[in-house]
Amino acid sequence: MQNKFLLLTERNKRDILGSLPAESDIMKLADYFQNFSDSTRIKILSCLSMMNMCVNDLSTILGINQTTISHQLKQLKDQNLVTYKRDGKILVYGLTNSGINDIMLYAINAF
């Protein structure tokens, strides 16, 4: 049985299929946006959009234990959303780029 499209022509279908991102890019996007599906990660990213902080500072501000903060920071670091610098014994975390905050603000204003 052949599919019958109501609005789509074969040319539109070819154009759309030709414009879809590669499967590897789709997976990267899915992984990237998964970081915004956790409220703790969003809180951490929001704090880091204002200033660089260590785990203790984030824990104190957010009222979340340091182990949870560290775990979430590792996930954000693995996805290249945050970076860190060592200051003596302390790791100071920050956003890899300011566009991360722009994405969150855009999403808030989109609905």
PDB file of C-alpha atoms in Angstrom:
ATOM      1  CA  MET A   1       0.000   0.000   0.000  1.00  0.00           C
ATOM      2  CA  GLN A   2       1.406   3.366  -0.993  1.00  0.00           C
ATOM      3  CA  ASN A   3       1.201   6.265   1.468  1.00  0.00           C
ATOM      4  CA  LYS A   4      -0.927   9.163   0.297  1.00  0.00           C
ATOM      5  CA  PHE A   5       0.069  12.556   1.641  1.00  0.00           C
ATOM      6  CA  LEU A   6      -2.548  15.249   2.091  1.00  0.00           C
ATOM      7  CA  LEU A   7      -0.290  18.311   1.913  1.00  0.00           C
ATOM      8  CA  LEU A   8       3.119  16.893   1.175  1.00  0.00           C
ATOM      9  CA  THR A   9       4.388  16.434  -2.348  1.00  0.00           C
ATOM     10  CA  GLU A  10       7.161  14.048  -3.313  1.00  0.00           C
ATOM     11  CA  ARG A  11       9.428  17.059  -3.920  1.00  0.00           C
ATOM     12  CA  ASN A  12       8.645  18.459  -0.450  1.00  0.00           C
ATOM     13  CA  LYS A  13       9.342  15.049   1.021  1.00  0.00           C
ATOM     14  CA  ARG A  14      12.763  14.878  -0.706  1.00  0.00           C
ATOM     15  CA  ASP A  15      13.605  18.441   0.373  1.00  0.00           C
ATOM     16  CA  ILE A  16      12.635  17.770   3.983  1.00  0.00           C
ATOM     17  CA  LEU A  17      14.493  14.451   4.162  1.00  0.00           C
ATOM     18  CA  GLY A  18      17.532  16.100   2.569  1.00  0.00           C
ATOM     19  CA  SER A  19      17.494  18.864   5.189  1.00  0.00           C
ATOM     20  CA  LEU A  20      17.147  16.716   8.295  1.00  0.00           C
ATOM     21  CA  PRO A  21      20.229  16.696  10.506  1.00  0.00           C
ATOM     22  CA  ALA A  22      22.442  13.625  10.407  1.00  0.00           C
ATOM     23  CA  GLU A  23      21.554  10.948  12.946  1.00  0.00           C
ATOM     24  CA  SER A  24      24.752  11.682  14.898  1.00  0.00           C
ATOM     25  CA  ASP A  25      23.770  15.372  15.129  1.00  0.00           C
ATOM     26  CA  ILE A  26      20.277  14.439  16.264  1.00  0.00           C
ATOM     27  CA  MET A  27      21.767  12.309  19.044  1.00  0.00           C
ATOM     28  CA  LYS A  28      24.060  15.202  20.083  1.00  0.00           C
ATOM     29  CA  LEU A  29      21.055  17.534  20.268  1.00  0.00           C
ATOM     30  CA  ALA A  30      19.049  15.028  22.287  1.00  0.00           C
ATOM     31  CA  ASP A  31      21.943  14.602  24.736  1.00  0.00           C
ATOM     32  CA  TYR A  32      22.473  18.374  24.942  1.00  0.00           C
ATOM     33  CA  PHE A  33      18.839  19.199  25.662  1.00  0.00           C
ATOM     34  CA  GLN A  34      18.555  16.335  28.143  1.00  0.00           C
ATOM     35  CA  ASN A  35      20.719  18.494  30.415  1.00  0.00           C
ATOM     36  CA  PHE A  36      17.853  20.951  30.663  1.00  0.00           C
ATOM     37  CA  SER A  37      15.398  18.267  31.792  1.00  0.00           C
ATOM     38  CA  ASP A  38      16.674  18.209  35.367  1.00  0.00           C
ATOM     39  CA  SER A  39      15.724  21.035  37.752  1.00  0.00           C
ATOM     40  CA  THR A  40      18.976  20.757  39.728  1.00  0.00           C
ATOM     41  CA  ARG A  41      21.062  21.152  36.576  1.00  0.00           C
ATOM     42  CA  ILE A  42      18.986  24.158  35.522  1.00  0.00           C
ATOM     43  CA  LYS A  43      19.524  25.737  38.947  1.00  0.00           C
ATOM     44  CA  ILE A  44      23.270  25.111  38.705  1.00  0.00           C
ATOM     45  CA  LEU A  45      23.440  26.547  35.179  1.00  0.00           C
ATOM     46  CA  SER A  46      21.434  29.574  36.288  1.00  0.00           C
ATOM     47  CA  CYS A  47      23.805  30.237  39.192  1.00  0.00           C
ATOM     48  CA  LEU A  48      26.859  29.802  36.986  1.00  0.00           C
ATOM     49  CA  SER A  49      25.399  32.221  34.453  1.00  0.00           C
ATOM     50  CA  MET A  50      25.780  34.928  37.123  1.00  0.00           C
ATOM     51  CA  MET A  51      29.246  34.041  38.372  1.00  0.00           C
ATOM     52  CA  ASN A  52      31.751  31.213  38.640  1.00  0.00           C
ATOM     53  CA  MET A  53      31.359  29.166  41.811  1.00  0.00           C
ATOM     54  CA  CYS A  54      32.720  26.191  43.690  1.00  0.00           C
ATOM     55  CA  VAL A  55      30.673  23.184  44.800  1.00  0.00           C
ATOM     56  CA  ASN A  56      30.380  24.513  48.357  1.00  0.00           C
ATOM     57  CA  ASP A  57      28.973  27.862  47.160  1.00  0.00           C
ATOM     58  CA  LEU A  58      26.447  26.141  44.884  1.00  0.00           C
ATOM     59  CA  SER A  59      25.462  23.766  47.671  1.00  0.00           C
ATOM     60  CA  THR A  60      24.933  26.634  50.108  1.00  0.00           C
ATOM     61  CA  ILE A  61      22.927  28.779  47.693  1.00  0.00           C
ATOM     62  CA  LEU A  62      20.728  25.967  46.406  1.00  0.00           C
ATOM     63  CA  GLY A  63      20.353  24.035  49.664  1.00  0.00           C
ATOM     64  CA  ILE A  64      21.428  20.830  47.946  1.00  0.00           C
ATOM     65  CA  ASN A  65      24.108  18.510  49.319  1.00  0.00           C
ATOM     66  CA  GLN A  66      27.598  18.714  47.809  1.00  0.00           C
ATOM     67  CA  THR A  67      27.511  15.134  46.528  1.00  0.00           C
ATOM     68  CA  THR A  68      24.448  15.870  44.399  1.00  0.00           C
ATOM     69  CA  ILE A  69      25.963  19.133  43.133  1.00  0.00           C
ATOM     70  CA  SER A  70      29.208  17.342  42.220  1.00  0.00           C
ATOM     71  CA  HIS A  71      27.325  14.574  40.416  1.00  0.00           C
ATOM     72  CA  GLN A  72      25.294  17.065  38.385  1.00  0.00           C
ATOM     73  CA  LEU A  73      28.399  19.147  37.605  1.00  0.00           C
ATOM     74  CA  LYS A  74      30.104  16.031  36.269  1.00  0.00           C
ATOM     75  CA  GLN A  75      27.210  15.444  33.892  1.00  0.00           C
ATOM     76  CA  LEU A  76      27.290  19.079  32.783  1.00  0.00           C
ATOM     77  CA  LYS A  77      31.061  18.901  32.346  1.00  0.00           C
ATOM     78  CA  ASP A  78      30.783  15.695  30.313  1.00  0.00           C
ATOM     79  CA  GLN A  79      28.355  17.500  27.988  1.00  0.00           C
ATOM     80  CA  ASN A  80      30.750  20.478  27.744  1.00  0.00           C
ATOM     81  CA  LEU A  81      28.298  22.894  29.361  1.00  0.00           C
ATOM     82  CA  VAL A  82      30.560  23.768  32.276  1.00  0.00           C
ATOM     83  CA  THR A  83      34.264  24.030  32.734  1.00  0.00           C
ATOM     84  CA  TYR A  84      36.414  24.428  35.808  1.00  0.00           C
ATOM     85  CA  LYS A  85      39.671  25.949  36.978  1.00  0.00           C
ATOM     86  CA  ARG A  86      41.638  24.860  39.972  1.00  0.00           C
ATOM     87  CA  ASP A  87      42.251  27.547  42.601  1.00  0.00           C
ATOM     88  CA  GLY A  88      44.481  25.764  45.104  1.00  0.00           C
ATOM     89  CA  LYS A  89      42.383  22.906  46.478  1.00  0.00           C
ATOM     90  CA  ILE A  90      39.125  24.381  45.186  1.00  0.00           C
ATOM     91  CA  LEU A  91      37.591  23.757  41.757  1.00  0.00           C
ATOM     92  CA  VAL A  92      35.797  26.827  40.440  1.00  0.00           C
ATOM     93  CA  TYR A  93      33.097  26.059  37.858  1.00  0.00           C
ATOM     94  CA  GLY A  94      31.739  28.278  35.119  1.00  0.00           C
ATOM     95  CA  LEU A  95      29.730  28.033  31.904  1.00  0.00           C
ATOM     96  CA  THR A  96      31.619  27.094  28.763  1.00  0.00           C
ATOM     97  CA  ASN A  97      29.815  29.890  26.923  1.00  0.00           C
ATOM     98  CA  SER A  98      27.159  32.523  27.568  1.00  0.00           C
ATOM     99  CA  GLY A  99      24.897  31.038  24.907  1.00  0.00           C
ATOM    100  CA  ILE A 100      23.749  28.464  27.459  1.00  0.00           C
ATOM    101  CA  ASN A 101      22.028  31.192  29.460  1.00  0.00           C
ATOM    102  CA  ASP A 102      20.536  32.613  26.253  1.00  0.00           C
ATOM    103  CA  ILE A 103      19.000  29.203  25.453  1.00  0.00           C
ATOM    104  CA  MET A 104      17.411  29.008  28.908  1.00  0.00           C
ATOM    105  CA  LEU A 105      16.065  32.579  28.691  1.00  0.00           C
ATOM    106  CA  TYR A 106      14.685  31.934  25.210  1.00  0.00           C
ATOM    107  CA  ALA A 107      12.894  28.810  26.443  1.00  0.00           C
ATOM    108  CA  ILE A 108      11.384  30.687  29.391  1.00  0.00           C
ATOM    109  CA  ASN A 109      10.067  33.430  27.112  1.00  0.00           C
ATOM    110  CA  ALA A 110       8.807  30.972  24.474  1.00  0.00           C
ATOM    111  CA  PHE A 111       5.766  29.973  26.497  1.00  0.00           C
TER     112      PHE A 111
END
